[in-house]
PDB file of C-alpha atoms and ligand atoms in Angstrom:
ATOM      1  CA  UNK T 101      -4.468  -9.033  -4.139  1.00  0.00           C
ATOM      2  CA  UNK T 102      -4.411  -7.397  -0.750  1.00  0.00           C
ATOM      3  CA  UNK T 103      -5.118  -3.232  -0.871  1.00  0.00           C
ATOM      4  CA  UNK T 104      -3.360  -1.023   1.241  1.00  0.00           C
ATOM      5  CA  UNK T 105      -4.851   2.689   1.659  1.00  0.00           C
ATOM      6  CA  UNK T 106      -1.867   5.364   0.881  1.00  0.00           C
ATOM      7  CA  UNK T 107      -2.384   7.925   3.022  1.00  0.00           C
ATOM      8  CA  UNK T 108      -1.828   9.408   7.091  1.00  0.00           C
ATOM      9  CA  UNK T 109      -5.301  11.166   7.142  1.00  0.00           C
ATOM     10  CA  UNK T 110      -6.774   9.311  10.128  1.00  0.00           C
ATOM     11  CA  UNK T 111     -10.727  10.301   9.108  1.00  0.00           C
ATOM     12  CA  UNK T 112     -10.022   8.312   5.419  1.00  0.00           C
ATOM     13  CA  UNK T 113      -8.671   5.457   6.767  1.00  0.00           C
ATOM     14  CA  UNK T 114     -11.227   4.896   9.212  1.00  0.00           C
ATOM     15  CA  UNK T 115     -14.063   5.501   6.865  1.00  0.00           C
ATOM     16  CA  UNK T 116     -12.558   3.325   4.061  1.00  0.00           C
ATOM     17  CA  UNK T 117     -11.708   0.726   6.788  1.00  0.00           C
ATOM     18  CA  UNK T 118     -15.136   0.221   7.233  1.00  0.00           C
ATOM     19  CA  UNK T 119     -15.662  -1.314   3.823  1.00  0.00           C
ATOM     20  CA  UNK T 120     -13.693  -4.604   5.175  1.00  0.00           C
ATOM     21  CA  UNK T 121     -11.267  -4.083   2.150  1.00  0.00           C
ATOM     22  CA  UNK T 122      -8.373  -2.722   3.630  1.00  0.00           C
ATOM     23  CA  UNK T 123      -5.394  -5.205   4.399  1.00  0.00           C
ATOM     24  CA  UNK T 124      -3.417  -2.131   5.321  1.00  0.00           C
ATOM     25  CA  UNK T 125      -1.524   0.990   5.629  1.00  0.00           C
ATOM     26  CA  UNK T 126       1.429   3.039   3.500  1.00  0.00           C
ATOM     27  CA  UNK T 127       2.500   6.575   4.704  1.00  0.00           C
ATOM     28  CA  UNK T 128       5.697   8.528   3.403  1.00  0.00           C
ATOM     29  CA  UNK T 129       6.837  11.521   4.969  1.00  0.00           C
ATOM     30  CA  UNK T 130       5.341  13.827   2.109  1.00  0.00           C
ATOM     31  CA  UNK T 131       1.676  12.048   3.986  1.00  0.00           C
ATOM     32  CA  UNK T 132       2.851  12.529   7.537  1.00  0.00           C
ATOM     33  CA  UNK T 133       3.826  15.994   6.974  1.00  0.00           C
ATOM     34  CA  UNK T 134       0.558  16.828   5.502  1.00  0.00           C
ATOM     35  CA  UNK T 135      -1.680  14.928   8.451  1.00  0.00           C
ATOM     36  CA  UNK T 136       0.112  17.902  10.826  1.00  0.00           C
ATOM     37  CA  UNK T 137       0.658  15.509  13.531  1.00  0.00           C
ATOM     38  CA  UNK T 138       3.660  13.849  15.267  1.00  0.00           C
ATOM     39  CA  UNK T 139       5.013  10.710  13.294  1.00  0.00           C
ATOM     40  CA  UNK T 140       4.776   8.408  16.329  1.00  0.00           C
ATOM     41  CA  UNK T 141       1.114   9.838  17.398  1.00  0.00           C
ATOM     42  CA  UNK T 142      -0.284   9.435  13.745  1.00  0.00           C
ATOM     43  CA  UNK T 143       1.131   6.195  13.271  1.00  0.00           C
ATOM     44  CA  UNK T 144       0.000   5.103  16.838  1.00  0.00           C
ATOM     45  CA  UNK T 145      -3.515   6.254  15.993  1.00  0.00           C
ATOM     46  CA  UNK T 146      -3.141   4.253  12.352  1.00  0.00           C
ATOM     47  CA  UNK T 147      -2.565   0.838  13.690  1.00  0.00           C
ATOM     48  CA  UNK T 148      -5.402   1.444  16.162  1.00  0.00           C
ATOM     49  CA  UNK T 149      -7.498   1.269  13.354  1.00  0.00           C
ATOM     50  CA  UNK T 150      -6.069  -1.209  10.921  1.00  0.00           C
ATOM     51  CA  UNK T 151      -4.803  -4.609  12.010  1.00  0.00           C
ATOM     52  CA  UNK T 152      -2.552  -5.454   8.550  1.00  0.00           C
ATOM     53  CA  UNK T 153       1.062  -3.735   8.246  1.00  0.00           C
ATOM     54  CA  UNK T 154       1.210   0.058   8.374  1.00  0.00           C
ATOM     55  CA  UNK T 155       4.269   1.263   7.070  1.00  0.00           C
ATOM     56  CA  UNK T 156       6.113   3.971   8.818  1.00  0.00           C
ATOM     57  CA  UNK T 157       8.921   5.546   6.879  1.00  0.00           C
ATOM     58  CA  UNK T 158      12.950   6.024   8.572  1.00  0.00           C
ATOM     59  CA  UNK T 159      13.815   9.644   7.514  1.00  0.00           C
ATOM     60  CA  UNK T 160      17.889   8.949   8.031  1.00  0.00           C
ATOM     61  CA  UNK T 161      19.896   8.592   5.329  1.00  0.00           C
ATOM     62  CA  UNK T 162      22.670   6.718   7.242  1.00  0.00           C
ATOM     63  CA  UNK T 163      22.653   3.130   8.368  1.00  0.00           C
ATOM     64  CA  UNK T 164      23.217   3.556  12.190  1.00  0.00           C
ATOM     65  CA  UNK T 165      20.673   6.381  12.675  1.00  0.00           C
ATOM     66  CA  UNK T 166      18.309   4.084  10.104  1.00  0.00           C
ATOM     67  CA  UNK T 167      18.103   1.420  12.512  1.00  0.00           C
ATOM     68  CA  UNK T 168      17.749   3.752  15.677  1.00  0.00           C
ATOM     69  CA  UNK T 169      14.851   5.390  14.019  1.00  0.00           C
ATOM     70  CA  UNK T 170      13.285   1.717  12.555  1.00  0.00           C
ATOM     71  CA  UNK T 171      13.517   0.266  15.833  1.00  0.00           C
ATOM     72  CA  UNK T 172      12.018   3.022  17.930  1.00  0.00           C
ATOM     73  CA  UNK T 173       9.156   3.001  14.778  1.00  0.00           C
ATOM     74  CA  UNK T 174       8.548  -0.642  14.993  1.00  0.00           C
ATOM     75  CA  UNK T 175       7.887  -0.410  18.619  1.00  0.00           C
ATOM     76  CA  UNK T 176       4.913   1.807  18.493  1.00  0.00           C
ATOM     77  CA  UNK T 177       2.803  -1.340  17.113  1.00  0.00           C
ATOM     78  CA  UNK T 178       3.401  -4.675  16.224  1.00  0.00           C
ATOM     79  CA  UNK T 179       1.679  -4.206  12.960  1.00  0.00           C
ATOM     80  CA  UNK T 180       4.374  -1.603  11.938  1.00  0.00           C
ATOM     81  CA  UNK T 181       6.490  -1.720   8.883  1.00  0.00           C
ATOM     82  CA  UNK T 182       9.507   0.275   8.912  1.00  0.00           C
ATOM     83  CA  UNK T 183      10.097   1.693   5.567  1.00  0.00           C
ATOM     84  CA  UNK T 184      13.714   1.977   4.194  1.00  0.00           C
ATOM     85  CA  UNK T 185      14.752   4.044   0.909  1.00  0.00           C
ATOM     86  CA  UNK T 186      16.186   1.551  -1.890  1.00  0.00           C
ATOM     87  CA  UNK T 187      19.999   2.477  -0.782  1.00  0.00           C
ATOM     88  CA  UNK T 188      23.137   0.975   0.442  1.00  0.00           C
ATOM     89  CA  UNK T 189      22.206   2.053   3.967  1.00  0.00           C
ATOM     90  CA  UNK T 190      18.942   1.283   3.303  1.00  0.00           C
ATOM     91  CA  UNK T 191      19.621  -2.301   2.082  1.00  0.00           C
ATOM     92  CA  UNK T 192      21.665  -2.583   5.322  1.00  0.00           C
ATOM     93  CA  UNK T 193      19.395  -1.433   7.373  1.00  0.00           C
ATOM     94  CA  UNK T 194      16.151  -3.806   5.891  1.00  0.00           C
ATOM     95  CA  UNK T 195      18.997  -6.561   6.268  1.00  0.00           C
ATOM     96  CA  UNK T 196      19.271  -5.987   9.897  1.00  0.00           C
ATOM     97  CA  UNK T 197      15.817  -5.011  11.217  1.00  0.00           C
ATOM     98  CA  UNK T 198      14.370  -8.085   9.556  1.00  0.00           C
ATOM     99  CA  UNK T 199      16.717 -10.214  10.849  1.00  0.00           C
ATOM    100  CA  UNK T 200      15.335  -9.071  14.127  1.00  0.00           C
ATOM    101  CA  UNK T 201      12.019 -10.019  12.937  1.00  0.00           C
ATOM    102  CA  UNK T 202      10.673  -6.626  12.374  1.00  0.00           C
ATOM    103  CA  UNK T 203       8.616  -6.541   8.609  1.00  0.00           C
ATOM    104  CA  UNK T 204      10.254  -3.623   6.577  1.00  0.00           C
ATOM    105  CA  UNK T 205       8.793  -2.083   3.066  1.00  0.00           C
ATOM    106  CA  UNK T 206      11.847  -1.209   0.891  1.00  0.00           C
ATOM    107  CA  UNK T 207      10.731   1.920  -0.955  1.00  0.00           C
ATOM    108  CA  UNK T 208      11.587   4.357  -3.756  1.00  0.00           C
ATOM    109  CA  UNK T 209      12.435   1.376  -5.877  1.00  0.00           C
ATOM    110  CA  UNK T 210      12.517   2.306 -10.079  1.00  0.00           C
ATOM    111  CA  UNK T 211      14.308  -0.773 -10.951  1.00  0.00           C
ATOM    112  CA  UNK T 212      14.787  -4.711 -11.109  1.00  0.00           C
ATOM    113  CA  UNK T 213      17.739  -4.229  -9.681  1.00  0.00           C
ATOM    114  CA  UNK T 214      16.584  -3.037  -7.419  1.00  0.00           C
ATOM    115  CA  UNK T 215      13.699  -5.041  -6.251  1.00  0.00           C
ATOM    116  CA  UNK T 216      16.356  -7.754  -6.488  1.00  0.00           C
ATOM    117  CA  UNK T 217      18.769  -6.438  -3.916  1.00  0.00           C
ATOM    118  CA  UNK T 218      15.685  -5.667  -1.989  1.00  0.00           C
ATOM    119  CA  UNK T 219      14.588  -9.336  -2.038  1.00  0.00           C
ATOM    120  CA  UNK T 220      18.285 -10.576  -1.040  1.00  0.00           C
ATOM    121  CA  UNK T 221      18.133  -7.900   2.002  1.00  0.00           C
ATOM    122  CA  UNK T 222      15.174  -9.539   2.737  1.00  0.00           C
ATOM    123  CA  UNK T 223      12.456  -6.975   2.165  1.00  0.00           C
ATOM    124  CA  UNK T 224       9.097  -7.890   3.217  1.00  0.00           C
ATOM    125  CA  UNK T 225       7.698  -5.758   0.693  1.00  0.00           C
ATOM    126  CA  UNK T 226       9.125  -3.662  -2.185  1.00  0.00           C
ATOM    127  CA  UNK T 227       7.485  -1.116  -3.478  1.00  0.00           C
ATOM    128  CA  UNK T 228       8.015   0.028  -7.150  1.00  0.00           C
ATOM    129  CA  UNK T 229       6.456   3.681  -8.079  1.00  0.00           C
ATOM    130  CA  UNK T 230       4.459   3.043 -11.505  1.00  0.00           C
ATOM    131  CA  UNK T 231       3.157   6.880 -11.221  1.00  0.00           C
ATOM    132  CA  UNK T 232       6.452   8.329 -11.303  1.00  0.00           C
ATOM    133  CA  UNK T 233       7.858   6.233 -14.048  1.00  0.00           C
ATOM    134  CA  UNK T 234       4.769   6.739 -15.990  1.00  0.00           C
ATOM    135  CA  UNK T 235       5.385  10.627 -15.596  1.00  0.00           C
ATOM    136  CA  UNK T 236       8.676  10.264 -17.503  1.00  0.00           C
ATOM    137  CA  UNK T 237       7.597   8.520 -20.311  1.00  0.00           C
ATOM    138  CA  UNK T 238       8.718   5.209 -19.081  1.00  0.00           C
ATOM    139  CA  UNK T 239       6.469   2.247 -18.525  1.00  0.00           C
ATOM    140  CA  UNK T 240       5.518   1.835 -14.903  1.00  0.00           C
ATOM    141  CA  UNK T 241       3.734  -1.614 -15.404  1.00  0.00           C
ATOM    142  CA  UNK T 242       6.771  -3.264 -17.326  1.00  0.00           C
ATOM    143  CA  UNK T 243       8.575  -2.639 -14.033  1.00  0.00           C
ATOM    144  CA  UNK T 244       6.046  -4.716 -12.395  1.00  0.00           C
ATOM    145  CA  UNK T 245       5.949  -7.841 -14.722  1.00  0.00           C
ATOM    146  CA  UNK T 246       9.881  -7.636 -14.755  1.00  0.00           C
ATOM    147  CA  UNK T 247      10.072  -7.835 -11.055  1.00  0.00           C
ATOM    148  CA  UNK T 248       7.197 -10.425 -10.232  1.00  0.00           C
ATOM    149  CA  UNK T 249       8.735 -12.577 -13.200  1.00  0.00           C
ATOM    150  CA  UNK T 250      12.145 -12.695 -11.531  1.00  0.00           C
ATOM    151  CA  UNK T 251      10.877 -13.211  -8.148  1.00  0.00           C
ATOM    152  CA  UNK T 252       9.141 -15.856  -9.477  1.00  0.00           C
ATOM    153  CA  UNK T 253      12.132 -17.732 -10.869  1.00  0.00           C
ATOM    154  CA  UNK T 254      13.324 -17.930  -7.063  1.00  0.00           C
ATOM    155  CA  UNK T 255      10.397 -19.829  -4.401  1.00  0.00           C
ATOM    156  CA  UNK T 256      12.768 -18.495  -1.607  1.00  0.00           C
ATOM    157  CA  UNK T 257      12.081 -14.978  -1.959  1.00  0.00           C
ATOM    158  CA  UNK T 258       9.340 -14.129   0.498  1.00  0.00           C
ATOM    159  CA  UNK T 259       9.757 -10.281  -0.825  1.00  0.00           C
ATOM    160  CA  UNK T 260       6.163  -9.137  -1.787  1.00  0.00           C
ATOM    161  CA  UNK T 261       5.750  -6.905  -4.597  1.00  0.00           C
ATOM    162  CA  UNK T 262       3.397  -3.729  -3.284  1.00  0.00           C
ATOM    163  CA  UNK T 263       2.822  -1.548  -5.896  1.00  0.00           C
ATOM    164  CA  UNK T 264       3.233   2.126  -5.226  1.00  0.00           C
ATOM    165  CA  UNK T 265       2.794   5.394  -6.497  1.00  0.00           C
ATOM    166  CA  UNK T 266      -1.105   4.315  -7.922  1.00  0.00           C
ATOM    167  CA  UNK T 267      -2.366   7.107  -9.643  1.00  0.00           C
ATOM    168  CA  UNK T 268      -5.759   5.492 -11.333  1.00  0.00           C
ATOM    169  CA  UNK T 269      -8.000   2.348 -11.262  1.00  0.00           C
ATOM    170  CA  UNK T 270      -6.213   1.004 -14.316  1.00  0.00           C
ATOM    171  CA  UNK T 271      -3.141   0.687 -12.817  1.00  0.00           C
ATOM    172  CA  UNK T 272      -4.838  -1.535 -10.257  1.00  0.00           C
ATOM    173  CA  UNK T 273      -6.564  -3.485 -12.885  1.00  0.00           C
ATOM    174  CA  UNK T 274      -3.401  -3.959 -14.577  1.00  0.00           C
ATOM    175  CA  UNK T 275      -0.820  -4.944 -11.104  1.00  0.00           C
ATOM    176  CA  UNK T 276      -3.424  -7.419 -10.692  1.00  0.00           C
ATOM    177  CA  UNK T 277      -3.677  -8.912 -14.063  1.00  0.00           C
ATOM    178  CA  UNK T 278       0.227  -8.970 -13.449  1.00  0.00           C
ATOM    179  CA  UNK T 279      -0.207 -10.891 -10.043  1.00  0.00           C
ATOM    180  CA  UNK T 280       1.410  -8.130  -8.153  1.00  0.00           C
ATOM    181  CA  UNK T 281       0.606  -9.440  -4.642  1.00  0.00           C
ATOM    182  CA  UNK T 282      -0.563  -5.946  -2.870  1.00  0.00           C
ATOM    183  CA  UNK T 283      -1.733  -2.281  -4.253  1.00  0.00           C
ATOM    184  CA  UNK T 284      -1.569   1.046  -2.014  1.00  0.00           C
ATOM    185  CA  UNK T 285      -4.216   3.160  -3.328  1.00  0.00           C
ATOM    186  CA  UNK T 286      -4.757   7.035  -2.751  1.00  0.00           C
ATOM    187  CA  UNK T 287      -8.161   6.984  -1.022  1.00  0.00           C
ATOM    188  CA  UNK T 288      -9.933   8.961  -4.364  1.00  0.00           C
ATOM    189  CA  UNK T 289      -8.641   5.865  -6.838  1.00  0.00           C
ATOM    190  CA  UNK T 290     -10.467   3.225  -3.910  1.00  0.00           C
ATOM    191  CA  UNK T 291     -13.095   5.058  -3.840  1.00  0.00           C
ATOM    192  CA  UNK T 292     -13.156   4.981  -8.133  1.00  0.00           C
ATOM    193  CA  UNK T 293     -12.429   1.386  -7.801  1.00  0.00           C
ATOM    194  CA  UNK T 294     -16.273   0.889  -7.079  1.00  0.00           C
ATOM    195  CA  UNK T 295     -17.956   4.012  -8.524  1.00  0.00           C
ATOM    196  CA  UNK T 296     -19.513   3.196 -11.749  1.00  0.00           C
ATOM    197  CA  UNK T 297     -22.103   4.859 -13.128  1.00  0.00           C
ATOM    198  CA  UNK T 298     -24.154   1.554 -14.535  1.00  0.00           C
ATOM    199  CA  UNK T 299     -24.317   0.314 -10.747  1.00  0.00           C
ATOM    200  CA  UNK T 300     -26.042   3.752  -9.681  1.00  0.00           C
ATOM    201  CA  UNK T 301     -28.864   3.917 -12.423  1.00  0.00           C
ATOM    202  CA  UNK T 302     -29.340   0.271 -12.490  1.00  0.00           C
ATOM    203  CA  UNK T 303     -30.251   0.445  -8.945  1.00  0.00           C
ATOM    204  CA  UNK T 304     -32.139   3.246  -9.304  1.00  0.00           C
ATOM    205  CA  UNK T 305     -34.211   1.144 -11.665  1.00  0.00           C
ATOM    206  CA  UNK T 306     -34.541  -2.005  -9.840  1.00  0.00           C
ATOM    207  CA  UNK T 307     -35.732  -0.214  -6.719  1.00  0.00           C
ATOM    208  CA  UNK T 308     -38.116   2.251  -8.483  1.00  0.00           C
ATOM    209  CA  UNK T 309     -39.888  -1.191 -10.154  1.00  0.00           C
ATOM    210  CA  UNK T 310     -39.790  -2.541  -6.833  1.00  0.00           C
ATOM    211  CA  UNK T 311     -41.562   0.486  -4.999  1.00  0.00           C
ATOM    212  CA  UNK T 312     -44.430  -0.022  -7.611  1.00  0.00           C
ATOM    213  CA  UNK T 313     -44.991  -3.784  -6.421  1.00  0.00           C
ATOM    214  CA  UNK T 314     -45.655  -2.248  -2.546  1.00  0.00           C
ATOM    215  CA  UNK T 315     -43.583  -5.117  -0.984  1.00  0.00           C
ATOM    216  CA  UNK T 316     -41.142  -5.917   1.283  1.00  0.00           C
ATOM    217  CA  UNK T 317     -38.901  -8.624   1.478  1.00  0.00           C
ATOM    218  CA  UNK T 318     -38.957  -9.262   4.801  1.00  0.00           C
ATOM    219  CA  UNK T 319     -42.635  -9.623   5.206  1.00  0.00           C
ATOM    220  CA  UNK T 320     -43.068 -11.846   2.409  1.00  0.00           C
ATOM    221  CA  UNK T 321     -41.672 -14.796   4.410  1.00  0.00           C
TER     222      UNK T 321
HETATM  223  C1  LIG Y1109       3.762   4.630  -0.924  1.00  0.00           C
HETATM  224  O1  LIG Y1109       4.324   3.767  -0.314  1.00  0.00           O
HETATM  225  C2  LIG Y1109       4.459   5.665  -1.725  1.00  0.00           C
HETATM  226  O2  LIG Y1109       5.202   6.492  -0.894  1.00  0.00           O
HETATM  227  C3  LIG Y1109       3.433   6.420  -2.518  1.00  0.00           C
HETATM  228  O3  LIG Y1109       2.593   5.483  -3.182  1.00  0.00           O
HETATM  229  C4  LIG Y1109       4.031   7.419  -3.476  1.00  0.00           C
HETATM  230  O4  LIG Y1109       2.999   7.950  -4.257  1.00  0.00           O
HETATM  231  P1  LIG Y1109       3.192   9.286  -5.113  1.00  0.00           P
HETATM  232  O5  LIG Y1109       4.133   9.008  -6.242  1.00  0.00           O
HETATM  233  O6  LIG Y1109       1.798   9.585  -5.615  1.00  0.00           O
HETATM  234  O7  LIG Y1109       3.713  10.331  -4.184  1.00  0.00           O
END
């Protein structure tokens, strides 16, 4: 499963990039808006740092000005993904800057439906949101399993599923048991992902019996 960091704040994705785990990059515009910058500088600066896909999100809501604004996003970097809401114009618009061989990230998806139309487009990614669904009640996970199951059925789809919208560890846990091919996880769930209090105290053990002993590794060869 490949683990994209969900987030525009330049510092995090640095620091979390140096833990070799990070295939990549999602940002919305709720993200950019919070990082305070320009879209094309913070984006820039983002695939400086990470050599997988970074999405970059269109914020049109009509075909032509779609493309204008993917096209002028996917030539900031060639690791850029444009990102496309799941709608008509959206569809359209993934349909079209694929075609030209840019990789686009088909987002705001709630459905199978969806994901499907987003797979015919051509999508390189969809992403479903399991936190929102899970915030009305609904099952955020069964959305997964029903799109990865259907995808499955047909080899041709090259549509990976990136689940979105991550709000814990468990959901992780869970996409993967799924086979959900890539997780975008809020910085604070990554950095929960290998917190665990067993790992601190049993190291705090093993090292504490190994201070008593006086050696060192190194000079025992
Ligand atoms: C990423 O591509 C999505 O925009 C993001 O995961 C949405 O997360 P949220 O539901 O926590 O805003």
């Amino acid at each position: 499963m490949k683990f994209f960091i969900d987030t525009a704040d330049l510092n995090e994705i640095r620091e979390l990039n140096q833990t070799r785990l990070v295939d990549g990059v999602t940002t919305n515009p709720s993200l950019i808006a919070q990082s305070g910058q320009k879209i094309a500088k913070v984006i820039e600066q983002i695939c400086a740092i990470v050599t997988g896909p970074v999405s970059a999100e269109v914020t049109a809501i009509d075909f032509e000005n779609m493309l204008k604004e993917g096209r002028y996003l996917a030539k900031i970097a060639s690791n850029v993904t444009v990102k496309v809401p799941l709608t008509v114009d959206g569809l359209k618009a993934c349909r079209t800057l694929s075609r030209e061989g840019t990789m686009v990230n088909v987002t705001l998806c709630f459905s199978a439906a969806q994901a499907l139309m987003a797979a015919k487009a051509g999508a390189t990614f969809i992403s479903p949101f399991v936190g929102r669904l899970d915030d009305l009640s609904q099952n955020g996970m069964e959305l997964i399993e029903d799109i990865c199951d259907i995808y499955a059925n047909y080899p041709r789809f090259e549509t990976e599923v990136l689940v979105a919208s991550i709000r814990h560890p468990l959901h992780v846990i869970q996409a993967a048991r799924i086979g959900a091919d890539v997780a975008t996880i809020p910085p604070k769930v990554l950095r929960q992902m290998y917190d665990h209090p067993l790992t601190k105290t049993g190291l705090e053990a093993f090292l504490a019996d190994w201070a008593k002993t006086g050696e060192t590794i190194l000079e025992s060869i």
